[in-house]
JSON list of C-alpha atoms in Angstrom, two decimals:
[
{"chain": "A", "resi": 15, "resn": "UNK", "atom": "CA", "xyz": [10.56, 0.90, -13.45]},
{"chain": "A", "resi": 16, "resn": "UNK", "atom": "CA", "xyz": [8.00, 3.21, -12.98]},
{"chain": "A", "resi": 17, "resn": "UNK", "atom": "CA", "xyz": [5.59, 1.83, -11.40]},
{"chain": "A", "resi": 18, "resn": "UNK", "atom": "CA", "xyz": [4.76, -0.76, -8.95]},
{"chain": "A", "resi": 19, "resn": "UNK", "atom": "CA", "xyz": [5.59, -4.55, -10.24]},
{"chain": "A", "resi": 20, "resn": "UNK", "atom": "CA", "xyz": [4.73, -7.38, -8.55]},
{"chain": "A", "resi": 21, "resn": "UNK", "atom": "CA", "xyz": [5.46, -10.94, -9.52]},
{"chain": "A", "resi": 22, "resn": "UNK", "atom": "CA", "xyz": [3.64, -13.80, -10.37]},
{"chain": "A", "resi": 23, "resn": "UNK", "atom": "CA", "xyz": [0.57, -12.17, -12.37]},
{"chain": "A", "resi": 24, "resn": "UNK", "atom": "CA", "xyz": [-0.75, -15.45, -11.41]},
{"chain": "A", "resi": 25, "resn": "UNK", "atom": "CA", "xyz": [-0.35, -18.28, -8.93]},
{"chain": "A", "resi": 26, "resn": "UNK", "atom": "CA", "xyz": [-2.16, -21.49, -9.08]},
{"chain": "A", "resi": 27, "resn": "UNK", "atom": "CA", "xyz": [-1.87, -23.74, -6.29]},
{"chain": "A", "resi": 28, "resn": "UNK", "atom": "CA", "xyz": [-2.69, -26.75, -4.58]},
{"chain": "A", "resi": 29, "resn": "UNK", "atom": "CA", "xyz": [-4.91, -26.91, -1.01]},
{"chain": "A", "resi": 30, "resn": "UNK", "atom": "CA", "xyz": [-1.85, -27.01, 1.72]},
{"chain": "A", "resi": 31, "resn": "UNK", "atom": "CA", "xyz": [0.67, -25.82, -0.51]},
{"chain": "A", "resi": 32, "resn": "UNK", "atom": "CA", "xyz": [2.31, -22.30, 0.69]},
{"chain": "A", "resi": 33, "resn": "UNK", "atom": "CA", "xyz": [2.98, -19.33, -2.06]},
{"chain": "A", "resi": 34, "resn": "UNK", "atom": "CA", "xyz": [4.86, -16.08, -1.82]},
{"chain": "A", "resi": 35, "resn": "UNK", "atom": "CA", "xyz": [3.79, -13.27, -3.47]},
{"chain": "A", "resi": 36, "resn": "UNK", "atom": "CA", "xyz": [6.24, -10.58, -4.86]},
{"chain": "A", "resi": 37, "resn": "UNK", "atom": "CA", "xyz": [6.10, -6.53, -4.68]},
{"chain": "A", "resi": 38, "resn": "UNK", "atom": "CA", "xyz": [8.32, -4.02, -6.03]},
{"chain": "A", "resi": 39, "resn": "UNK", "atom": "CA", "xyz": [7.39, -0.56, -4.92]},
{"chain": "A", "resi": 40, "resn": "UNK", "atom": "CA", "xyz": [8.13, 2.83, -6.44]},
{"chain": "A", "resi": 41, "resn": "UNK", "atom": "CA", "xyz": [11.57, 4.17, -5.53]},
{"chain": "A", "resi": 42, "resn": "UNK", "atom": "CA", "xyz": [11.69, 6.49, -2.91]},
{"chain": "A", "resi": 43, "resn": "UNK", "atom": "CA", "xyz": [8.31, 5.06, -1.46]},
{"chain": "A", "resi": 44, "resn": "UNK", "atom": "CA", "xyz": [8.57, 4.50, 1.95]},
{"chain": "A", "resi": 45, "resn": "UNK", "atom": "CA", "xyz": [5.02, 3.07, 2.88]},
{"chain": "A", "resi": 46, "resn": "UNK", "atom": "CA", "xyz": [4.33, -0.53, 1.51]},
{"chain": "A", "resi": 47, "resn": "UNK", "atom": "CA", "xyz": [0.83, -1.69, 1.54]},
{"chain": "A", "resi": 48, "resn": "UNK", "atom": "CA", "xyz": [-0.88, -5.50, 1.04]},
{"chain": "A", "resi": 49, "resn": "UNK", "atom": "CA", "xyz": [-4.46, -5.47, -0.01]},
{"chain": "A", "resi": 50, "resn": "UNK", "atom": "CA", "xyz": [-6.82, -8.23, -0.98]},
{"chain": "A", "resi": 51, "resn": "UNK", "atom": "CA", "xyz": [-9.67, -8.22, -3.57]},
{"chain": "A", "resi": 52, "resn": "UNK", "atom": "CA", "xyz": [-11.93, -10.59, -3.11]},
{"chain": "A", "resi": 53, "resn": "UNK", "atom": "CA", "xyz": [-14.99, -11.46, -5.58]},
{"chain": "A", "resi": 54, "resn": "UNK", "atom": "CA", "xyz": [-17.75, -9.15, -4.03]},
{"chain": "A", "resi": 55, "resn": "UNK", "atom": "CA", "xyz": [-15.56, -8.49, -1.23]},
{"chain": "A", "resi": 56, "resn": "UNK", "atom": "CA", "xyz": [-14.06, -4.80, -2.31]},
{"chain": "A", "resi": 57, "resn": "UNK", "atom": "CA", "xyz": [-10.71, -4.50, -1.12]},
{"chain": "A", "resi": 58, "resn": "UNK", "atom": "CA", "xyz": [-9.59, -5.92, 2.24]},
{"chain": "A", "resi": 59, "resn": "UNK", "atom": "CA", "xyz": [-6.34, -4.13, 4.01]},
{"chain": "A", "resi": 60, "resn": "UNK", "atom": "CA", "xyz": [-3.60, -6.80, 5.06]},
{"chain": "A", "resi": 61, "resn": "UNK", "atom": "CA", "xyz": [-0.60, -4.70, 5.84]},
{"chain": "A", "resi": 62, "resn": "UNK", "atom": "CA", "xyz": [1.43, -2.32, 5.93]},
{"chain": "A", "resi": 63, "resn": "UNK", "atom": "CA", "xyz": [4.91, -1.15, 6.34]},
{"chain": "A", "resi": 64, "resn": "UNK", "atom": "CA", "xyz": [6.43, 2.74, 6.78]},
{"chain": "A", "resi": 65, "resn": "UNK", "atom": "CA", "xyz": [9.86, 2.92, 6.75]},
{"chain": "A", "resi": 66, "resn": "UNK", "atom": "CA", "xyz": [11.97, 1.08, 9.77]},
{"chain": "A", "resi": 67, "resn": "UNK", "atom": "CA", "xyz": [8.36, 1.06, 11.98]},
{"chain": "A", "resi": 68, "resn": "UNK", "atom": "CA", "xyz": [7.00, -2.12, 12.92]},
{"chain": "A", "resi": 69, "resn": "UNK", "atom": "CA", "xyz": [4.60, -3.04, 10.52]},
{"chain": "A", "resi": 70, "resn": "UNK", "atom": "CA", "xyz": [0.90, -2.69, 11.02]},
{"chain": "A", "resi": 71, "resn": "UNK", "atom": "CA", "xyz": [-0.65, -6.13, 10.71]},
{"chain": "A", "resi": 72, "resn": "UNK", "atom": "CA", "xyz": [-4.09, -5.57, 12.44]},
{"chain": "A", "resi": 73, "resn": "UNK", "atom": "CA", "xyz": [-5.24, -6.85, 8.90]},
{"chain": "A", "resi": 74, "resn": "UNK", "atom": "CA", "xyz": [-3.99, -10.08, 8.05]},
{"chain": "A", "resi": 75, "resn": "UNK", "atom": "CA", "xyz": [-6.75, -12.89, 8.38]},
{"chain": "A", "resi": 76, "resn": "UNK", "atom": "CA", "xyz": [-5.16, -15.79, 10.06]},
{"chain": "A", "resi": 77, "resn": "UNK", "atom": "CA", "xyz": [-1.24, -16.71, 11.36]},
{"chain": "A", "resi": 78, "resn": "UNK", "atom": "CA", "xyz": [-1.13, -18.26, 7.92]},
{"chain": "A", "resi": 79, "resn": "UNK", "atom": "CA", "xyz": [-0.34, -15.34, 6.52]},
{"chain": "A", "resi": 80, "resn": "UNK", "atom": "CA", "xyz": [2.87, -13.07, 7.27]},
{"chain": "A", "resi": 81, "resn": "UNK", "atom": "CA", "xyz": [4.86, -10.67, 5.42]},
{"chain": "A", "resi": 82, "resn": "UNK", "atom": "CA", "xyz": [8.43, -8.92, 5.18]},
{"chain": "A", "resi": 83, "resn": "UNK", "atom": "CA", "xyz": [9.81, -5.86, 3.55]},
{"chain": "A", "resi": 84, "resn": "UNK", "atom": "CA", "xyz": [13.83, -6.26, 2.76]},
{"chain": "A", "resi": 85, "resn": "UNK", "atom": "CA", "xyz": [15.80, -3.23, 3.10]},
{"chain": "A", "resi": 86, "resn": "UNK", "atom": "CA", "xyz": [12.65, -0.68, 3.04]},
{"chain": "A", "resi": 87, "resn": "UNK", "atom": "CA", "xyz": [12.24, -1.64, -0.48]},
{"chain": "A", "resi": 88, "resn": "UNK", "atom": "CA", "xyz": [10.81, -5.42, -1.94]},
{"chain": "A", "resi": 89, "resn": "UNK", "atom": "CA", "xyz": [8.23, -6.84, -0.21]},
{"chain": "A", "resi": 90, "resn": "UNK", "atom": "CA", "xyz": [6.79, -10.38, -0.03]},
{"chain": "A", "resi": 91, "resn": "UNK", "atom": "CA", "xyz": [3.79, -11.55, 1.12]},
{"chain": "A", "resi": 92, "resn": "UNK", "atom": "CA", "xyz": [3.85, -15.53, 2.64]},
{"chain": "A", "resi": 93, "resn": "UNK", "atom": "CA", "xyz": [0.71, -17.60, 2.27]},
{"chain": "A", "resi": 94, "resn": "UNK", "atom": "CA", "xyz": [1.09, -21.14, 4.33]},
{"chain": "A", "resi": 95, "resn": "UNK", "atom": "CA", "xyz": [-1.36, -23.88, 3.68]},
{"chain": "A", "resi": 96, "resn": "UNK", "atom": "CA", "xyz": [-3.38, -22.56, 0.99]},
{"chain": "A", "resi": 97, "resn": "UNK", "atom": "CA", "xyz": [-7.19, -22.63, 1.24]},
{"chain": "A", "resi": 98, "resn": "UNK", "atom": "CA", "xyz": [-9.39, -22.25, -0.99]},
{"chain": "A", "resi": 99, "resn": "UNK", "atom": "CA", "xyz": [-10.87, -18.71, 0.20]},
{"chain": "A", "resi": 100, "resn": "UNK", "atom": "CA", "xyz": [-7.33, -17.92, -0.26]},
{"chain": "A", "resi": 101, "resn": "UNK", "atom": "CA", "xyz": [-8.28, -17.53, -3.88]},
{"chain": "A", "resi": 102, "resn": "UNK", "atom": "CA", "xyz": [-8.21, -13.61, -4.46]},
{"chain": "A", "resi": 103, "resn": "UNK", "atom": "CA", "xyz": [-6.27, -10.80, -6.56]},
{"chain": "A", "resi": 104, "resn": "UNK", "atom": "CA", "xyz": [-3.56, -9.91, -4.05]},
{"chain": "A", "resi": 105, "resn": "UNK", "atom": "CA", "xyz": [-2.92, -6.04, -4.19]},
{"chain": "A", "resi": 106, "resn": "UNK", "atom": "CA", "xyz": [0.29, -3.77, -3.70]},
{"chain": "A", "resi": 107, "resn": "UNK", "atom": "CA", "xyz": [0.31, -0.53, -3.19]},
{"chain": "A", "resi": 108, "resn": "UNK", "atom": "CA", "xyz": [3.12, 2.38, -2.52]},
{"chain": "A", "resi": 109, "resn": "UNK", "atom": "CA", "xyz": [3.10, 5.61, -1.82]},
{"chain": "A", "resi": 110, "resn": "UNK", "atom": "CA", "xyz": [5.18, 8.23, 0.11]},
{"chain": "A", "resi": 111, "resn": "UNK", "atom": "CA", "xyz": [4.87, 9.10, 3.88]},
{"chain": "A", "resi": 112, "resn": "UNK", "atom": "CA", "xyz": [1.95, 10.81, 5.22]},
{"chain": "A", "resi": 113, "resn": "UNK", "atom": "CA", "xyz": [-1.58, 10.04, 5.27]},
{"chain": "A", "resi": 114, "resn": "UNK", "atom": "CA", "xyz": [-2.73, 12.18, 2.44]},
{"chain": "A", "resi": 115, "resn": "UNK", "atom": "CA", "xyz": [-0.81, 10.71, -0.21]},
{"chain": "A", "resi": 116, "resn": "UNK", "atom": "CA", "xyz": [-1.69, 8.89, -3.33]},
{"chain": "A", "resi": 117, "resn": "UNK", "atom": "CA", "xyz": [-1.17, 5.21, -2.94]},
{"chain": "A", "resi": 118, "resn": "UNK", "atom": "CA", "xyz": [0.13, 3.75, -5.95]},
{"chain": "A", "resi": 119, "resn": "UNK", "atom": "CA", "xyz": [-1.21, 0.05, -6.99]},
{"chain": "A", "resi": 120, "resn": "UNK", "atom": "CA", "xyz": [0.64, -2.49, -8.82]},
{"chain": "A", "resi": 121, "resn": "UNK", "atom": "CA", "xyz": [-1.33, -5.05, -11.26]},
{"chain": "A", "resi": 122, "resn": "UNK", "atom": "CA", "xyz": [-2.04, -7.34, -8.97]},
{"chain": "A", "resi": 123, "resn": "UNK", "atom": "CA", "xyz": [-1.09, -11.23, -8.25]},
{"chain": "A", "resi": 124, "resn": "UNK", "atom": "CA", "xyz": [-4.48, -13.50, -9.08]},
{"chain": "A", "resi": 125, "resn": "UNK", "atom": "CA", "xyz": [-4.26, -16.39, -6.67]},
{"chain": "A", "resi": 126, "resn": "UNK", "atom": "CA", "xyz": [-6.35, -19.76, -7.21]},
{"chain": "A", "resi": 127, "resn": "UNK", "atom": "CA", "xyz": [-6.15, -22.49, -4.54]},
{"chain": "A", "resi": 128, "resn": "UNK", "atom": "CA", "xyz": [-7.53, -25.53, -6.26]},
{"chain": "B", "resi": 18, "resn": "UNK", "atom": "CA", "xyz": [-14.23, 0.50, 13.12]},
{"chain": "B", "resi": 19, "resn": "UNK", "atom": "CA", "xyz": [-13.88, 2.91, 9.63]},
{"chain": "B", "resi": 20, "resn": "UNK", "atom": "CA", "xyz": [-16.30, 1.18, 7.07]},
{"chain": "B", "resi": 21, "resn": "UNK", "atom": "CA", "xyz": [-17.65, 2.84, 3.30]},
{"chain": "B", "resi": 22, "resn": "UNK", "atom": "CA", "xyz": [-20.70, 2.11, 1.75]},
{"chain": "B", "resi": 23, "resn": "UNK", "atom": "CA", "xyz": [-21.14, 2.46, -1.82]},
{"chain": "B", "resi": 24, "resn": "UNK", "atom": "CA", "xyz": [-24.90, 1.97, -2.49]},
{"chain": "B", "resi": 25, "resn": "UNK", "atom": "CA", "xyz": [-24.88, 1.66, -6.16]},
{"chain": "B", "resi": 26, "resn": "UNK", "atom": "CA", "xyz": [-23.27, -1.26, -6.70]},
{"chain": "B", "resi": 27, "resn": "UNK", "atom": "CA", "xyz": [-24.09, -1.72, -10.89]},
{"chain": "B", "resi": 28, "resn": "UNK", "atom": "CA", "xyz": [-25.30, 1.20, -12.56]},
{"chain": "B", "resi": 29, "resn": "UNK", "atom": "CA", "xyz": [-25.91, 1.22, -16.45]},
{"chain": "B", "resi": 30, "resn": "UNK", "atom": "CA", "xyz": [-26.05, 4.66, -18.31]},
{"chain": "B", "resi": 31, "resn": "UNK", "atom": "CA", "xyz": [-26.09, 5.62, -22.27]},
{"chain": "B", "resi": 32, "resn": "UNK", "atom": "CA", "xyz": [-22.96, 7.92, -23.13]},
{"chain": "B", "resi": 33, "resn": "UNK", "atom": "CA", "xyz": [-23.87, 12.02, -22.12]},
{"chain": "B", "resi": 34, "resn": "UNK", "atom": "CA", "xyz": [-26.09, 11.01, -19.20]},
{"chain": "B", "resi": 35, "resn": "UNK", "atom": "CA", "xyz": [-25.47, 12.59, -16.06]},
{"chain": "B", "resi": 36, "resn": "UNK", "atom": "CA", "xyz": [-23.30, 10.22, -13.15]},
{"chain": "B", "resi": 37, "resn": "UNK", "atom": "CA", "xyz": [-23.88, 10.74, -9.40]},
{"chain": "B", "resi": 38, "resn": "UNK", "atom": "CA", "xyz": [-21.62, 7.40, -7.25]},
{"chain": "B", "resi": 39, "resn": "UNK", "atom": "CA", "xyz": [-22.67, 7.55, -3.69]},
{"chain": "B", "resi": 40, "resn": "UNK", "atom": "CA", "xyz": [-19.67, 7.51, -0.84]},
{"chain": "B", "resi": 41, "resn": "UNK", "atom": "CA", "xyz": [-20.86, 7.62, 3.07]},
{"chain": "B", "resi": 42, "resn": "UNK", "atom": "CA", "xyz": [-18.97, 6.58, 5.46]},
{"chain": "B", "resi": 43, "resn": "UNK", "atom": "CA", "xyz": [-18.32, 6.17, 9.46]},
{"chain": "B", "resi": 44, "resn": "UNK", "atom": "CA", "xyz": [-15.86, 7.71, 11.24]},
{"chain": "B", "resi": 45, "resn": "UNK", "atom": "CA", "xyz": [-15.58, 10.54, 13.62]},
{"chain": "B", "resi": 46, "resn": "UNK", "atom": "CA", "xyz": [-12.64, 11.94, 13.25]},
{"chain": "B", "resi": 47, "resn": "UNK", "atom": "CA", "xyz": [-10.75, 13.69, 10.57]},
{"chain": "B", "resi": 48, "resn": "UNK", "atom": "CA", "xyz": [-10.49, 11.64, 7.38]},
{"chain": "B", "resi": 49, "resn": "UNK", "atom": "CA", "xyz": [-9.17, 11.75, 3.67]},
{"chain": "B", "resi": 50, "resn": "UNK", "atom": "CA", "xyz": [-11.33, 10.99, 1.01]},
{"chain": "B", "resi": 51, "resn": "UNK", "atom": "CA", "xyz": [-10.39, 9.43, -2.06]},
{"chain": "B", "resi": 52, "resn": "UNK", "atom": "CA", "xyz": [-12.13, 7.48, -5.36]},
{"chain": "B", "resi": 53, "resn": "UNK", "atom": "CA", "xyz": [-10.30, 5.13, -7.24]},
{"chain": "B", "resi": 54, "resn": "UNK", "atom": "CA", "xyz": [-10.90, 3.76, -10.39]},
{"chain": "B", "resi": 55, "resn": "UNK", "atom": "CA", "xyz": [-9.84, 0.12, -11.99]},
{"chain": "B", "resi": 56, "resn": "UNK", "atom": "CA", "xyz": [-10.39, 0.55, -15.72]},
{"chain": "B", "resi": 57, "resn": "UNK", "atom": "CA", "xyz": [-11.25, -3.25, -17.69]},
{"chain": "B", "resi": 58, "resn": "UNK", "atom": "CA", "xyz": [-7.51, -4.92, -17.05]},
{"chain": "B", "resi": 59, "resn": "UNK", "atom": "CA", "xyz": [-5.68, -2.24, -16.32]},
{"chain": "B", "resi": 60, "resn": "UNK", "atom": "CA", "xyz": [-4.25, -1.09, -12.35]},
{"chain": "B", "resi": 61, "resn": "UNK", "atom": "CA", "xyz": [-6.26, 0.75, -9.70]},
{"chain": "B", "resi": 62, "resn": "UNK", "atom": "CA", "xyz": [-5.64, 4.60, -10.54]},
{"chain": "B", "resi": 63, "resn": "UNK", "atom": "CA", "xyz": [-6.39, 7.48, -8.30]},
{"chain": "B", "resi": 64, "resn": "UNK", "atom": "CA", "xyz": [-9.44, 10.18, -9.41]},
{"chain": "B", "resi": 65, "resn": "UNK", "atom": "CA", "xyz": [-9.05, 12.77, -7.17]},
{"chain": "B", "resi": 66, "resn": "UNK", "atom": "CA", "xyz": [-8.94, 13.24, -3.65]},
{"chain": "B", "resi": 67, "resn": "UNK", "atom": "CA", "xyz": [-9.89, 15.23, -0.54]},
{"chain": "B", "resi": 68, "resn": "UNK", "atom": "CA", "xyz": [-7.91, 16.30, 2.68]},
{"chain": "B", "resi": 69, "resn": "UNK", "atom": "CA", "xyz": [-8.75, 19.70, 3.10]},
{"chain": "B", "resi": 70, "resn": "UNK", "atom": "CA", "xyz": [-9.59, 23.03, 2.02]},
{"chain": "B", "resi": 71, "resn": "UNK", "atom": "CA", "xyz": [-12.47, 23.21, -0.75]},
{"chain": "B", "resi": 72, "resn": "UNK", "atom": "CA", "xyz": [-14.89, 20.67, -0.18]},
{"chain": "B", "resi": 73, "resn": "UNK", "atom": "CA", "xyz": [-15.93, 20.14, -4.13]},
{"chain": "B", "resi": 74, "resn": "UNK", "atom": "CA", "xyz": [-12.73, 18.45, -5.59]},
{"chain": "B", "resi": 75, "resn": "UNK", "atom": "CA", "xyz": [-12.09, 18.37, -9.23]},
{"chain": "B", "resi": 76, "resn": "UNK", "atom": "CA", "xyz": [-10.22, 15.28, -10.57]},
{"chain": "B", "resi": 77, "resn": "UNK", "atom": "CA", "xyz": [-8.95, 13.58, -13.94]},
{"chain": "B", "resi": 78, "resn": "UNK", "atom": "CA", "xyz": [-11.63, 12.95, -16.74]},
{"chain": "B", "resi": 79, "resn": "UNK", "atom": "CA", "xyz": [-13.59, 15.55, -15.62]},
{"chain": "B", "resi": 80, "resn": "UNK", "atom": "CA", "xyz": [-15.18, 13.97, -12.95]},
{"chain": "B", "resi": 81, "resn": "UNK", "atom": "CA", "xyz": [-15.07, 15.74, -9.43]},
{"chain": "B", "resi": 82, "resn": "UNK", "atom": "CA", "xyz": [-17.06, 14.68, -5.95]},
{"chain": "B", "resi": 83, "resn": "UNK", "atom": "CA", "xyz": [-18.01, 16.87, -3.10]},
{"chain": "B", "resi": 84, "resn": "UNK", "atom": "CA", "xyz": [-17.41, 16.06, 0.58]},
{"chain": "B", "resi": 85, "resn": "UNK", "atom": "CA", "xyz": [-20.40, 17.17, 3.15]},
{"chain": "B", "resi": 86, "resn": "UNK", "atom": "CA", "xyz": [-18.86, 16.22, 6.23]},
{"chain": "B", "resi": 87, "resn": "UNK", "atom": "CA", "xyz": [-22.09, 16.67, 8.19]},
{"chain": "B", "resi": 88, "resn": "UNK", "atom": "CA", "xyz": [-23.24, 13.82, 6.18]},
{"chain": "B", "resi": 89, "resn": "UNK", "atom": "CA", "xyz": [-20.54, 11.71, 6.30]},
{"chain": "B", "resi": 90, "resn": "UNK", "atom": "CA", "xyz": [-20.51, 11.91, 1.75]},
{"chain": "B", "resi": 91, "resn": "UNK", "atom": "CA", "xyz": [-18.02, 11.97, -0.77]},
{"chain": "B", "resi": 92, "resn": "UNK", "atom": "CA", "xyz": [-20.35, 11.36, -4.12]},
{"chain": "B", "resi": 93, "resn": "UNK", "atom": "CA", "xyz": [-18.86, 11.24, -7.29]},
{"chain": "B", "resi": 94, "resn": "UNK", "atom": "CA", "xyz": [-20.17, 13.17, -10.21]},
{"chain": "B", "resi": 95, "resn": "UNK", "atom": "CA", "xyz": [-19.58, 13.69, -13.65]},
{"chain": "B", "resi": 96, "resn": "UNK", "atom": "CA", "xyz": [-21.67, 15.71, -16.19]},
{"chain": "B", "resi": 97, "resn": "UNK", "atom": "CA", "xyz": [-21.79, 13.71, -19.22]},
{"chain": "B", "resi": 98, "resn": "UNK", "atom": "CA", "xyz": [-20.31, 10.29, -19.02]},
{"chain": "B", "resi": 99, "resn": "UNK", "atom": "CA", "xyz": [-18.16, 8.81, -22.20]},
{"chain": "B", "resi": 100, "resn": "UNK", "atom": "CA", "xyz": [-18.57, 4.49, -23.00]},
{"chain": "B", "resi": 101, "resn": "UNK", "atom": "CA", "xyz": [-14.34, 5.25, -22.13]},
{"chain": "B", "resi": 102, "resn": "UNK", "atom": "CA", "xyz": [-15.74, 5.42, -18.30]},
{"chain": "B", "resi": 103, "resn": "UNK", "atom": "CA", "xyz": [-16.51, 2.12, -18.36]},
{"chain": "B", "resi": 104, "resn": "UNK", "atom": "CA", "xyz": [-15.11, 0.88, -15.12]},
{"chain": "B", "resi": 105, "resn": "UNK", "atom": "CA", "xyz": [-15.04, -0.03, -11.35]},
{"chain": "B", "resi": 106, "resn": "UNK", "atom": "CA", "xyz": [-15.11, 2.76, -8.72]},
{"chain": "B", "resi": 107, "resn": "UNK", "atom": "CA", "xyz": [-14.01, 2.53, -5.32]},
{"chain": "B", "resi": 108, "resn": "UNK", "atom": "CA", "xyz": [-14.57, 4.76, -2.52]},
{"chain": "B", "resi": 109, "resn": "UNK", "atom": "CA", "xyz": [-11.90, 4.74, -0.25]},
{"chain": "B", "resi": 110, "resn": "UNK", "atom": "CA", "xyz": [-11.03, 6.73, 3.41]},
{"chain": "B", "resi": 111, "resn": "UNK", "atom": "CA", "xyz": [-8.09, 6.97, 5.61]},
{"chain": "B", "resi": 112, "resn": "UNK", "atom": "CA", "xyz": [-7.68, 8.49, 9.08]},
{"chain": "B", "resi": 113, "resn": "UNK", "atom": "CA", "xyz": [-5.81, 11.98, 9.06]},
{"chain": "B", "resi": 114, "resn": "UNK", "atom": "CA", "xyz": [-3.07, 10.76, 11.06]},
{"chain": "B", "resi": 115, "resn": "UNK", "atom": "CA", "xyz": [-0.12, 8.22, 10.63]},
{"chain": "B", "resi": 116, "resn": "UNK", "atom": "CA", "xyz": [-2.02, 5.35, 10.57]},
{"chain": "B", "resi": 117, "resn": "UNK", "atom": "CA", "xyz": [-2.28, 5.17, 6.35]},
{"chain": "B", "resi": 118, "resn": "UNK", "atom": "CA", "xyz": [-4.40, 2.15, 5.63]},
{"chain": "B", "resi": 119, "resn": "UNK", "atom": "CA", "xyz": [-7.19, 2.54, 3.32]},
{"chain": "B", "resi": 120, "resn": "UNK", "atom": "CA", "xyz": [-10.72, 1.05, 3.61]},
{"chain": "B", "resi": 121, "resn": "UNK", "atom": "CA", "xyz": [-12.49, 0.74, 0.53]},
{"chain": "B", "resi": 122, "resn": "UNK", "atom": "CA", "xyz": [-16.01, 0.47, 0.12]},
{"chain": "B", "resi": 123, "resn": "UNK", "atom": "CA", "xyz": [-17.54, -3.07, -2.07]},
{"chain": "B", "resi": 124, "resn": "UNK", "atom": "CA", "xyz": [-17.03, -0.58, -5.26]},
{"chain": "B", "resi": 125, "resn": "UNK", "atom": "CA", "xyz": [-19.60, 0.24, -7.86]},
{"chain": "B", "resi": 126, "resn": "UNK", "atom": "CA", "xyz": [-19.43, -1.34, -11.84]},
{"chain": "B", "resi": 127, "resn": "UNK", "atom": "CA", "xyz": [-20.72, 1.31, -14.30]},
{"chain": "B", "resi": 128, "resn": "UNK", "atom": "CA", "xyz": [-21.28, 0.58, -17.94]},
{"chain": "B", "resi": 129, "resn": "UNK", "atom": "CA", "xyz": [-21.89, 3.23, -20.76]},
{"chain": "B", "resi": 130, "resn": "UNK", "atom": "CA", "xyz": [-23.38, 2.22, -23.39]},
{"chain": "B", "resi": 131, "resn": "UNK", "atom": "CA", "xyz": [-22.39, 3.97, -26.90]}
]
């Protein structure tokens, strides 16, 4: 594809349930990011991965939350024990290396925690 | 800590009138600039972008911004605005180094009205 895809469009949960969230970056990208969009909030960095570095975390909110890239390519994002200010559009983004360079954002994955 | 501030955060304007988005933001060092834009349903797309060289930076749709680093700016500008820039803008900066994570500011909604 040519752009990034991410999978579900939209999750609705229960309170305590956990979710995983699904990103497909551009080929050849070899930085991953995770952002959050919050009502009012503006967009909130989670994290990111380059390549075969460790990944930079510094922005996920709580140990509920952890992520994984497979093979420097998918990505998934884990959410355990849903809360309700869980509720947010969860944001991918790809781009090549180097600070500089376009990130490219997929549609999104609209999270409700009931 | 990197933050942006976007002061406008709704700004209404009939179709030709003149646009000027404020950017500021806090950070010493050397930084890339960048505005986004998140057109009604559709993905985050990149406007235009700064990293060095000519301060004033044109972008797509005419629109272009101007970085004065002694005040910390990166406003947005277009001329005439069309009801087709409709949309959310985000102000966005990343450190000029490896670490690639962008903060956002809260974003601004402008409407054109026909």
């Amino acid at each position: 594809g040519a752009g990034v895809s991410q999978s579900p469009s939209n999750k609705v949960t229960e309170k305590g349930k956990d979710v995983e969230l699904r990103c497909d970056p551009i080929s050849g990208h070899t930085a991953l990011y995770w952002y959050r969009q919050s009502l009012g909030q503006g967009l909130e960095f989670l994290i990111y991965f380059q390549g075969n570095s460790a990944p930079d975390k510094s922005g996920l909110p709580s140990d509920r939350f952890s992520a994984e890239r497979t093979g420097g390519s998918v990505s998934t994002l884990t959410i355990q024990r849903t809360q309700q200010e869980d509720s947010a559009v969860y944001l991918c983004a790809s781009s090549l290396a180097l600070s500089y360079n376009e990130q490219f954002f997929g549609p999104g994955t609209r999270l409700t925690v009931l | 800590a990197q933050s942006v501030s976007q002061h406008n955060h709704h700004v209404i304007l009939s179709e030709a009138a003149s646009l000027e988005l404020g950017c500021n933001y806090s950070y010493g060092g050397t930084v890339n600039l960048f505005w986004y834009v998140q057109y009604p349903g559709q993905h985050l797309q990149l406007l235009l972008k700064y990293f060095s060289g000519d301060p004033l930076v044109k972008g797509i749709k005419g629109f272009e911004a101007e970085f004065i680093k002694s005040k910390f700016s990166f406003n947005l500008r277009k001329p005439s605005v069309q009801w087709s820039d409709t949309a959310e803008y985000f102000c966005a900066v990343n450190e000029n180094t490896g670490f690639q994570k962008l903060v956002f500011g809260t974003g601004t909604r402008l409407l054109v009205s026909p």
